[in-house]
CSV table of C-alpha atoms and ligand atoms in Angstrom, one decimal:
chain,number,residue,atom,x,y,z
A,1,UNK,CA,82.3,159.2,-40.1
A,2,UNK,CA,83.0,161.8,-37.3
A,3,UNK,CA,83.2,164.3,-40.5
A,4,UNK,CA,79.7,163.4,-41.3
A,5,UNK,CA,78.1,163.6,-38.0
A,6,UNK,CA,80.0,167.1,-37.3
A,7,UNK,CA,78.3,168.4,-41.0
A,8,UNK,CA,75.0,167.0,-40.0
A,9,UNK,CA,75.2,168.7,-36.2
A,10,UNK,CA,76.2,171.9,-37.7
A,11,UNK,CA,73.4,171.6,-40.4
A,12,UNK,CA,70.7,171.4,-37.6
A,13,UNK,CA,72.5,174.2,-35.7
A,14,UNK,CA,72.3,176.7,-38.6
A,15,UNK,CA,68.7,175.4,-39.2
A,16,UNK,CA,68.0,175.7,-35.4
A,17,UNK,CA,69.3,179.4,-35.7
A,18,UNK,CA,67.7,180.2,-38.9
A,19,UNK,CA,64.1,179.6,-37.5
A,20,UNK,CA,64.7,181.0,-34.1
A,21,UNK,CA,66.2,184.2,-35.0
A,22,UNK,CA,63.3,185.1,-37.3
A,23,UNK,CA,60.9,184.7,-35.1
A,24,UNK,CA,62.2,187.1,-32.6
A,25,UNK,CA,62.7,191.0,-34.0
A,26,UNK,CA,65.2,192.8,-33.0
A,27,UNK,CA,64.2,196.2,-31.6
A,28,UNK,CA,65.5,198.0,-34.4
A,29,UNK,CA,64.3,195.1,-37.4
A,30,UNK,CA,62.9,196.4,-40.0
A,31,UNK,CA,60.0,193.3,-41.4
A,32,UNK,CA,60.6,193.5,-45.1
A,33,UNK,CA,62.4,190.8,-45.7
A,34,UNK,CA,59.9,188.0,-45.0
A,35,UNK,CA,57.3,187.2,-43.0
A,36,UNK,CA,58.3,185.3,-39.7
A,37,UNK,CA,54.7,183.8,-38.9
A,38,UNK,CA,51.9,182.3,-41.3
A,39,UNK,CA,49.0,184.4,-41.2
A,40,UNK,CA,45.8,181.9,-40.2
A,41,UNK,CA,42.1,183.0,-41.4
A,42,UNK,CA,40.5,183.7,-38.1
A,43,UNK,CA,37.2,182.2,-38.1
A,44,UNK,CA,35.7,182.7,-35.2
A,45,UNK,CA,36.8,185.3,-32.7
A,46,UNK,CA,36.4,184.0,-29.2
A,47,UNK,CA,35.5,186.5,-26.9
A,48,UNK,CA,37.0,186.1,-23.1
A,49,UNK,CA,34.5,186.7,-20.4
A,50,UNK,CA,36.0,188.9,-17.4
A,51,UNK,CA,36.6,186.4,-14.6
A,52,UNK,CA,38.5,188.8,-12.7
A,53,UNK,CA,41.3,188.2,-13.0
A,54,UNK,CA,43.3,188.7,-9.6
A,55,UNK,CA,46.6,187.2,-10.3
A,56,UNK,CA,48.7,189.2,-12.7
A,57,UNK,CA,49.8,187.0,-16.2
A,58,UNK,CA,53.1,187.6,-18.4
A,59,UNK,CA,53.2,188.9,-21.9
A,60,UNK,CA,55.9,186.3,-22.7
A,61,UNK,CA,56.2,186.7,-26.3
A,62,UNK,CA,55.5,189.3,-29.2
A,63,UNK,CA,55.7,188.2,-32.7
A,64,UNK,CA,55.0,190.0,-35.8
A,65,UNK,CA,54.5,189.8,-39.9
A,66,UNK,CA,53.3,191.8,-42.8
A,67,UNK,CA,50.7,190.3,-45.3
A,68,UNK,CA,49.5,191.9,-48.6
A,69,UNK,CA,46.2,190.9,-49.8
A,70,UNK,CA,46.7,189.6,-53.5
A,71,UNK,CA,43.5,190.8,-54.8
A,72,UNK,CA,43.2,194.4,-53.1
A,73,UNK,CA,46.7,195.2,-52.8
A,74,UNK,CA,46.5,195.8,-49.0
A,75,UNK,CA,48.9,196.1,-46.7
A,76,UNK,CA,48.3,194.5,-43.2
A,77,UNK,CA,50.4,193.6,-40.6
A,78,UNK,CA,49.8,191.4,-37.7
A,79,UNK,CA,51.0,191.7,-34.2
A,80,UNK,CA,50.6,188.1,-31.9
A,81,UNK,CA,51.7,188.3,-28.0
A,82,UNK,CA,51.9,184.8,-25.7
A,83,UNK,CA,50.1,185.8,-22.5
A,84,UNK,CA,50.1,183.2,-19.8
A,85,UNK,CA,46.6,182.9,-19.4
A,86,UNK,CA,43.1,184.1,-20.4
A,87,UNK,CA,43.2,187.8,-20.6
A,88,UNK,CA,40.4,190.4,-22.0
A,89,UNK,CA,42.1,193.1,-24.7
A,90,UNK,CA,40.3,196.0,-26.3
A,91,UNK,CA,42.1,198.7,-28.6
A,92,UNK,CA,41.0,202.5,-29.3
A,93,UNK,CA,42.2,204.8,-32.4
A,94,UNK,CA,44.3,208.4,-30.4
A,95,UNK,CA,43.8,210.8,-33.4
A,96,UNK,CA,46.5,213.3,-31.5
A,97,UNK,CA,48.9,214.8,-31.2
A,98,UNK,CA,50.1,211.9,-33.8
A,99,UNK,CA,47.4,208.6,-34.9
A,100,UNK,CA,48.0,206.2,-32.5
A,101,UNK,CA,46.4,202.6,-31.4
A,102,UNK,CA,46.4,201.5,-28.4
A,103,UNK,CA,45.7,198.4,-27.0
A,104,UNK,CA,45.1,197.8,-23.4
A,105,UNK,CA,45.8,193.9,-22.0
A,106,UNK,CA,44.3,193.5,-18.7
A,107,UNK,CA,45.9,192.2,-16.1
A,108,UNK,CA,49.1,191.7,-17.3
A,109,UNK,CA,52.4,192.7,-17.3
A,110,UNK,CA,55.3,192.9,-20.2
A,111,UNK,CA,57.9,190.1,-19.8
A,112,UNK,CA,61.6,190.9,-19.7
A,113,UNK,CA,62.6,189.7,-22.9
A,114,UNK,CA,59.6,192.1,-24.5
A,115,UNK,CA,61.1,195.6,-26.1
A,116,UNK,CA,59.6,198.1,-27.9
A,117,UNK,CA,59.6,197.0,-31.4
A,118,UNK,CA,60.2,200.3,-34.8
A,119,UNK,CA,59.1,199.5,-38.3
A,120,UNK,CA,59.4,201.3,-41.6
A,121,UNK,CA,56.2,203.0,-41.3
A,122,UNK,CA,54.5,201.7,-43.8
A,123,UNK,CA,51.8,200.0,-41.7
A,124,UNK,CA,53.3,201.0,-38.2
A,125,UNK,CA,56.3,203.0,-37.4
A,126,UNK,CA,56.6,201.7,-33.7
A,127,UNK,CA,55.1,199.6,-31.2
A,128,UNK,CA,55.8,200.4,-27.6
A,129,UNK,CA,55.1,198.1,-24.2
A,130,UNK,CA,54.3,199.7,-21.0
A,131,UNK,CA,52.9,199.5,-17.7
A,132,UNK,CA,49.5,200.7,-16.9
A,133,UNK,CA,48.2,200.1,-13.2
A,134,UNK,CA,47.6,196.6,-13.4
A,135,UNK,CA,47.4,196.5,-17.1
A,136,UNK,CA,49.6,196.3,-20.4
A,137,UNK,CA,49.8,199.1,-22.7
A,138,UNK,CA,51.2,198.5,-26.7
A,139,UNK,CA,51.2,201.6,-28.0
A,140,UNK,CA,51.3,201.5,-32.3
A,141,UNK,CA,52.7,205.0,-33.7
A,142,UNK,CA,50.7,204.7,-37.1
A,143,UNK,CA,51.6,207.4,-40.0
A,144,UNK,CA,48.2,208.0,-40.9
A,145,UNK,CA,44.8,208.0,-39.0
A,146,UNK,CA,43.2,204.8,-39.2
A,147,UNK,CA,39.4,204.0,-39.3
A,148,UNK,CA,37.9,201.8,-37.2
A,149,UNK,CA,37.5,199.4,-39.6
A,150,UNK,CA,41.1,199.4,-40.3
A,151,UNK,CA,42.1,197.4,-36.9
A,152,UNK,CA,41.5,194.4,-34.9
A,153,UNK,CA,42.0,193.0,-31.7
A,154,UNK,CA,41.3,189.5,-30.8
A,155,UNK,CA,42.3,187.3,-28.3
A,156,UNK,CA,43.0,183.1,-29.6
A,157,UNK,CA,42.5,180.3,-26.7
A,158,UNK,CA,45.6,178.5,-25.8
A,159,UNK,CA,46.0,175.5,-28.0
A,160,UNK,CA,47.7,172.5,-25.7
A,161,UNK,CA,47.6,170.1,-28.8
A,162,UNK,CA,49.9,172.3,-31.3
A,163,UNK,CA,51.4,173.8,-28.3
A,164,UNK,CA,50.3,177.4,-28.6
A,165,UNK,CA,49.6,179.5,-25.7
A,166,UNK,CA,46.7,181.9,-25.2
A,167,UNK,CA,47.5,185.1,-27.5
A,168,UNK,CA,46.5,188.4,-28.2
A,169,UNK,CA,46.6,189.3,-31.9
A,170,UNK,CA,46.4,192.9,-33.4
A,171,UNK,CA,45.4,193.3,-36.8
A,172,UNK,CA,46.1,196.8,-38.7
A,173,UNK,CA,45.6,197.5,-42.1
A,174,UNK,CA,46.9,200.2,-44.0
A,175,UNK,CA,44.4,202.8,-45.1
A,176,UNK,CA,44.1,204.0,-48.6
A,177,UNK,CA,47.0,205.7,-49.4
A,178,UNK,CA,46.0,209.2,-50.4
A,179,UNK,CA,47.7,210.4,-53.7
A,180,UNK,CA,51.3,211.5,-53.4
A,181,UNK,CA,51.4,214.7,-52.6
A,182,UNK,CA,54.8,216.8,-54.0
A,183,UNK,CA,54.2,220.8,-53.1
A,184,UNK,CA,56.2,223.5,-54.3
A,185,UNK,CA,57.3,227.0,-52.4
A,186,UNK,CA,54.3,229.7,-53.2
A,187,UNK,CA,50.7,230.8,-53.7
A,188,UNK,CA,51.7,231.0,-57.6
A,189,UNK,CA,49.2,228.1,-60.0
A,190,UNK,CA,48.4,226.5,-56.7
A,191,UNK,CA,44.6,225.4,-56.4
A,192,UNK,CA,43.2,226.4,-52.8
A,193,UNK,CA,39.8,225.5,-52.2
A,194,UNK,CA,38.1,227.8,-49.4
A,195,UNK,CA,35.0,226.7,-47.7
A,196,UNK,CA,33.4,229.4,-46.3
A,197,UNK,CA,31.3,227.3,-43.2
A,198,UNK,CA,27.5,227.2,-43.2
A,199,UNK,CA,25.5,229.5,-45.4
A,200,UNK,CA,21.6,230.0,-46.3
A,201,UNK,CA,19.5,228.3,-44.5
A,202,UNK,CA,22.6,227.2,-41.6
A,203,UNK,CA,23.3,230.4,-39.9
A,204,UNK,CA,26.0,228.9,-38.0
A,205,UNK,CA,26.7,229.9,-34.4
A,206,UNK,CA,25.0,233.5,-33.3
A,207,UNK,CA,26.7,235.8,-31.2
A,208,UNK,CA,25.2,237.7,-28.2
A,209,UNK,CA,24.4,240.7,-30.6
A,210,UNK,CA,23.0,238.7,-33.4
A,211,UNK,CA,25.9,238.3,-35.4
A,212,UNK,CA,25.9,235.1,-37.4
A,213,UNK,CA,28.8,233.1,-37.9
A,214,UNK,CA,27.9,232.6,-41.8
A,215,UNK,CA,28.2,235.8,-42.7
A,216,UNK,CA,31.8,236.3,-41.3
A,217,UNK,CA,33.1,232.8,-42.9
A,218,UNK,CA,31.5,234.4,-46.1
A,219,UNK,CA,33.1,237.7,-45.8
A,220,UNK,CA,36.7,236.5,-44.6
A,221,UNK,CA,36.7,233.8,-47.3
A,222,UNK,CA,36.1,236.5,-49.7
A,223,UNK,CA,39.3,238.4,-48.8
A,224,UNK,CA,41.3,235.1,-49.2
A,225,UNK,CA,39.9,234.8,-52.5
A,226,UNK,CA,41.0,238.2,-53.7
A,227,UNK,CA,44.6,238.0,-51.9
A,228,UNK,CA,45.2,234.1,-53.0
A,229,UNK,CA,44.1,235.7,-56.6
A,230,UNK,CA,46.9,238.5,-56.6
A,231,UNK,CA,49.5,236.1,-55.6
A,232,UNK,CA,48.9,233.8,-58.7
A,233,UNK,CA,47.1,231.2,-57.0
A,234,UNK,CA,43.4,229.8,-58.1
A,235,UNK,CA,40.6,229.2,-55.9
A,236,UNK,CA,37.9,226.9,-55.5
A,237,UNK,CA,35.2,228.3,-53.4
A,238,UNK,CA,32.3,226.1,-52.3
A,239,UNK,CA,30.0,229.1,-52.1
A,240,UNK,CA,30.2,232.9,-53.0
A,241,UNK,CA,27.1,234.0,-51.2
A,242,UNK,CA,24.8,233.4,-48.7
A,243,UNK,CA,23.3,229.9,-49.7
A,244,UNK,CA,23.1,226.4,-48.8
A,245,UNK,CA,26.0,224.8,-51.0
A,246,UNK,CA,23.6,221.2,-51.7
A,247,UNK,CA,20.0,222.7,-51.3
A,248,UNK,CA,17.9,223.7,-49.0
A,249,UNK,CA,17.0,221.7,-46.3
A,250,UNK,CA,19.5,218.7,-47.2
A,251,UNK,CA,20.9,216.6,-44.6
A,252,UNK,CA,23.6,218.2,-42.5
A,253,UNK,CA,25.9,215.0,-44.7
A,254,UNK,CA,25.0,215.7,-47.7
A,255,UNK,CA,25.7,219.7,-47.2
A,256,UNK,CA,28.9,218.9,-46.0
A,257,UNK,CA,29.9,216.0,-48.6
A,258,UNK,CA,28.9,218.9,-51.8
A,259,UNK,CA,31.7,220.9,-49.7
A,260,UNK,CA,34.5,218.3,-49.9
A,261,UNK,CA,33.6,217.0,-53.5
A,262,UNK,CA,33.7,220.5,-54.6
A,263,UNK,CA,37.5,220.3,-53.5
A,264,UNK,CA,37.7,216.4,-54.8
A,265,UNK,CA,36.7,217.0,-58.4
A,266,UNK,CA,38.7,220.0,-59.0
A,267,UNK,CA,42.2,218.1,-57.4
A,268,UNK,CA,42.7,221.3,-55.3
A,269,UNK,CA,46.1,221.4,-53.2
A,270,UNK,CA,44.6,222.6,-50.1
A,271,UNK,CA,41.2,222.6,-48.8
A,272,UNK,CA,40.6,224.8,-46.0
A,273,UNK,CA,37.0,225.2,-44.0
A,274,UNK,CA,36.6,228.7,-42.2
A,275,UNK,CA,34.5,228.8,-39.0
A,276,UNK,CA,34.1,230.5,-36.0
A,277,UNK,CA,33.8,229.1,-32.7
A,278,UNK,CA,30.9,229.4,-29.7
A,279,UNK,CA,30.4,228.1,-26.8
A,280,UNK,CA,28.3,228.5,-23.4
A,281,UNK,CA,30.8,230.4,-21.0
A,282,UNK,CA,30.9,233.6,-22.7
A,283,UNK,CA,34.6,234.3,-21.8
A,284,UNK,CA,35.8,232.2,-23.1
A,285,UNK,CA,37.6,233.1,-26.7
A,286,UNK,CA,40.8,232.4,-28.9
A,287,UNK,CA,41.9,230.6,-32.4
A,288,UNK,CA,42.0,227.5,-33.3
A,289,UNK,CA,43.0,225.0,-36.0
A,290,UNK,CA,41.8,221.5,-36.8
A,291,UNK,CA,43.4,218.8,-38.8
A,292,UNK,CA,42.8,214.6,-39.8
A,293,UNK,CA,46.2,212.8,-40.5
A,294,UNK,CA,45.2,211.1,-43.5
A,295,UNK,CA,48.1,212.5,-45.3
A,296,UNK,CA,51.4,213.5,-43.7
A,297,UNK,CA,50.6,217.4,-44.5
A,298,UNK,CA,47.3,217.6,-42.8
A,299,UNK,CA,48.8,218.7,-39.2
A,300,UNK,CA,51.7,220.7,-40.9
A,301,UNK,CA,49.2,222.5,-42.7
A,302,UNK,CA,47.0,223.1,-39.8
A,303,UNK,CA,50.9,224.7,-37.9
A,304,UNK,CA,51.3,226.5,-40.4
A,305,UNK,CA,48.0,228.4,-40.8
A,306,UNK,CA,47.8,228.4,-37.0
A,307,UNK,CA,50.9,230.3,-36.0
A,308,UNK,CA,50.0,232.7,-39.3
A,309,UNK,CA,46.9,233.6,-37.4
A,310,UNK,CA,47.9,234.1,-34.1
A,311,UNK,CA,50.3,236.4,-35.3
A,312,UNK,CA,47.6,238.5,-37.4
A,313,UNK,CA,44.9,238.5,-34.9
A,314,UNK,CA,46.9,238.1,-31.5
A,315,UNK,CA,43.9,236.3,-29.8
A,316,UNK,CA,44.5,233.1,-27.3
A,317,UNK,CA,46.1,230.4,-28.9
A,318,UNK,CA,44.0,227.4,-28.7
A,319,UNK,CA,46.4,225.5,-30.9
A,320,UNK,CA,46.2,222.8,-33.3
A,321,UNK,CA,43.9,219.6,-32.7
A,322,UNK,CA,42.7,216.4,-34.1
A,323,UNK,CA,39.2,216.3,-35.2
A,324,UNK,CA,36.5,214.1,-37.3
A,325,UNK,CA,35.4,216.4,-38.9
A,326,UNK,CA,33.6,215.4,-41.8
A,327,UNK,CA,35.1,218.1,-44.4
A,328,UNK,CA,38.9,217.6,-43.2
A,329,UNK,CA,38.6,214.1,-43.1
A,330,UNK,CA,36.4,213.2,-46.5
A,331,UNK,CA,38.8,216.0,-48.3
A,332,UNK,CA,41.8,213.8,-50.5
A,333,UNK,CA,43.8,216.7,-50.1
A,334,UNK,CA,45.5,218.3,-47.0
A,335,UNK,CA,43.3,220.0,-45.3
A,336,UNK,CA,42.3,221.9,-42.4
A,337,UNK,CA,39.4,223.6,-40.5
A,338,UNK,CA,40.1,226.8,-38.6
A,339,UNK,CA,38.0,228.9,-36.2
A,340,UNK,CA,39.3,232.0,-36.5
A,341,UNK,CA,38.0,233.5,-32.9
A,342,UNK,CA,34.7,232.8,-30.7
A,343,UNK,CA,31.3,234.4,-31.8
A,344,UNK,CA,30.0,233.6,-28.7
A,345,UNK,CA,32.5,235.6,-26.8
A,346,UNK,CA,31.2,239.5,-27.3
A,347,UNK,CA,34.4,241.3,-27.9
A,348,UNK,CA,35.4,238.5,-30.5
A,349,UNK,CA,32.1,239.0,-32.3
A,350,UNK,CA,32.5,242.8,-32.2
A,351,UNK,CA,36.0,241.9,-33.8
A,352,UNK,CA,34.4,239.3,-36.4
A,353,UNK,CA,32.2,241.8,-37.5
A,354,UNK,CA,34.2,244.1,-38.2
A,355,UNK,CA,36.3,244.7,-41.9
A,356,UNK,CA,39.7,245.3,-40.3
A,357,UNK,CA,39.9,242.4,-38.1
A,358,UNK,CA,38.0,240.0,-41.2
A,359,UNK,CA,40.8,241.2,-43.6
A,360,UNK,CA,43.3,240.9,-40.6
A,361,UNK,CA,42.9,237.5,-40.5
A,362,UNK,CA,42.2,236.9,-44.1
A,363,UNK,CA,46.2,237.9,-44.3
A,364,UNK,CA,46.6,235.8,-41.3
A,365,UNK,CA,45.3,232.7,-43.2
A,366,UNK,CA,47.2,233.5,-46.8
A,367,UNK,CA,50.6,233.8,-44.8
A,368,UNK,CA,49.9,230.4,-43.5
A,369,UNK,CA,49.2,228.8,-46.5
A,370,UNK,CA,52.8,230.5,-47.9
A,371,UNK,CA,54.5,229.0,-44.9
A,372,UNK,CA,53.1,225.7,-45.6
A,373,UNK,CA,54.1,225.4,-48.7
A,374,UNK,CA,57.3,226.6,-48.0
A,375,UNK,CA,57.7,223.3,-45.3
A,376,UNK,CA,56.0,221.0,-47.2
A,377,UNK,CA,58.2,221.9,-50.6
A,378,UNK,CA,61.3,220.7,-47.8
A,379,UNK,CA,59.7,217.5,-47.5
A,380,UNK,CA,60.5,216.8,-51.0
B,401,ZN,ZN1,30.9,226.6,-37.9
């Protein structure tokens, strides 16, 4: 008899442990394994109205799981935090310097037993709390930029009858994984698509003088051509002369959709948009390079090509940045858009007009693409 009871004690113990251990991940857990909550359709999202809030609540809880959907094959994974009371939460998409979410919880703070949480970067590599003011920040470090269709934030009453507190719950999908991308070292039977930026009817920026921008993305992108061509390499160009690349006239979307399905269709390596830049205060000049993580090359490319041209051209270094823009980020390739120095500045558009700084760069850009290969073959 004693036997039996002491079997049936440790039975619930081990089941006692078995549930509870699950539900709380370690800092360093990895969720493969299983998921630790069920995942229930939301049907209707209750939105909290401010009440101002003056006392501060407790984030007292964080649970997590991964779902796929059956049908689509997407990955999602849900993140669900006990607060202590009513609480607004809103989230925003950081596209830089790496894709981030985060979530502010107002008028809270994170509980003790709350740690930052690392995944295996499939969905989210890491979710961190902190203190913001009077607020709670979760950071999610995502591996790829997502859209803003591709999270949630919600916020679920408290639930006295099934004994559930009021939560917070963060939804993120996992965007549509781009091709796998496996690069080898060199320009040789690599496909580069250029884009040479604007073109016919779209002058581009115009420099004091009356230089157009059009004509020096044209001309640079030309000497790329010819040097990418003597190293072995093929090349996509969008344009070769002075013309609109859809028509005419055509919406600023469909101009620059021709540009990136030009890239698309012919499964180019690289795509890389040439610009230059302008802006109001004449003095102001340099090089920059812009990228959208939506694979993990973009912003290694976008390095690459960068340090390549400061080193030709030896103008300010604006650095790398994040940016929508609609070629770098519509492109299924790595991509990246540079602007190689500012037209509106008059001794950079004395220096974009002329050959020996356009074929200056043009090196400039062809030495980047080398060392990106280079590093991205390493990745392998
Ligand atoms: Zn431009």
């Amino acid at each position: 008899m004693p036997l039996l009871r002491k079997i049936a004690l440790m039975f619930l113990l081990v089941l006692f442990v078995a549930s509870w251990t699950g539900v709380y991940a370690a800092p360093d857990a990895v969720p493969e394994a299983k998921p630790v909550i069920s995942l229930p359709k939301i049907t209707s999202e209750k939105a909290v109205e401010s009440r101002g809030i003056s006392r501060q609540l407790e984030l007292s809880q964080v649970r997590w799981a991964n779902h796929t959907e059956a049908l689509t094959g997407t990955a999602m994974m849900r993140l669900v935090m006990d607060v202590s009371g009513p609480v607004e939460a809103s989230g925003v998409v950081i596209a830089g310097p790496t894709p981030r979410l985060s979530v502010t919880i107002k008028g809270t703070t994170p509980g003790k037993a709350i740690e930052d949480l690392t995944f295996d970067g499939k969905v989210i590599e890491k979710v961190s709390f902190d203190v913001s003011g009077q607020d709670t920040k979760v950071t999610f470090d995502l591996p790829l930029m997502v859209e803003d269709t591709d999270y949630r934030v919600f916020t679920l009453p408290s639930d006295a009858k099934a004994n559930k507190p009021f939560r917070v719950v963060v939804d993120v999908n996992k965007p549509v994984p781009m091709p796998d991308f496996s690069f080898t070292t060199g320009l040789k039977n690599k496909v580069i698509a250029i884009d040479p930026g604007h073109g016919g009817s779209d002058p581009g920026a115009i420099g004091p003088s009356q230089y157009q921008e059009k004509t020096a993305t044209l001309a640079v992108a030309q000497n790329v051509r010819t040097l990418l061509e003597k190293a072995g390499a093929r090349v996509i160009m969008t344009r070769q002369d002075d013309r609109d690349v859809y028509g005419p006239n055509a919406s600023a979307v469909d101009e620059l959709k021709a540009r990136s399905t030009a890239a698309n269709s012919r499964k180019a390596d690289v795509f890389l948009s040439i610009h230059m830049n302008a802006f109001p205060d004449r003095t102001v000049g340099g090089t920059s390079t812009y990228y959208y993580q939506k694979t993990k090359y973009d912003s290694m490319l976008a390095r690459a090509l960068q340090t390549s041209l400061i080193e030709a051209g030896k103008l300010q270094d604006r650095r790398t940045n994040p940016a929508n823009f609609y070629v770098i980020k519509r492109t299924q390739m790595p991509a990246a858009l540079i602007e190689l120095a500012f037209i509106s500045n008059p001794d950079e558009e004395k220096l974009l007009s002329s050959p020996d700084f356009q074929q200056k760069m043009s090196l400039g850009i062809v030495r980047g693409l080398e060392r990106f290969f280079d590093q991205a073959a390493k990745l392998n």
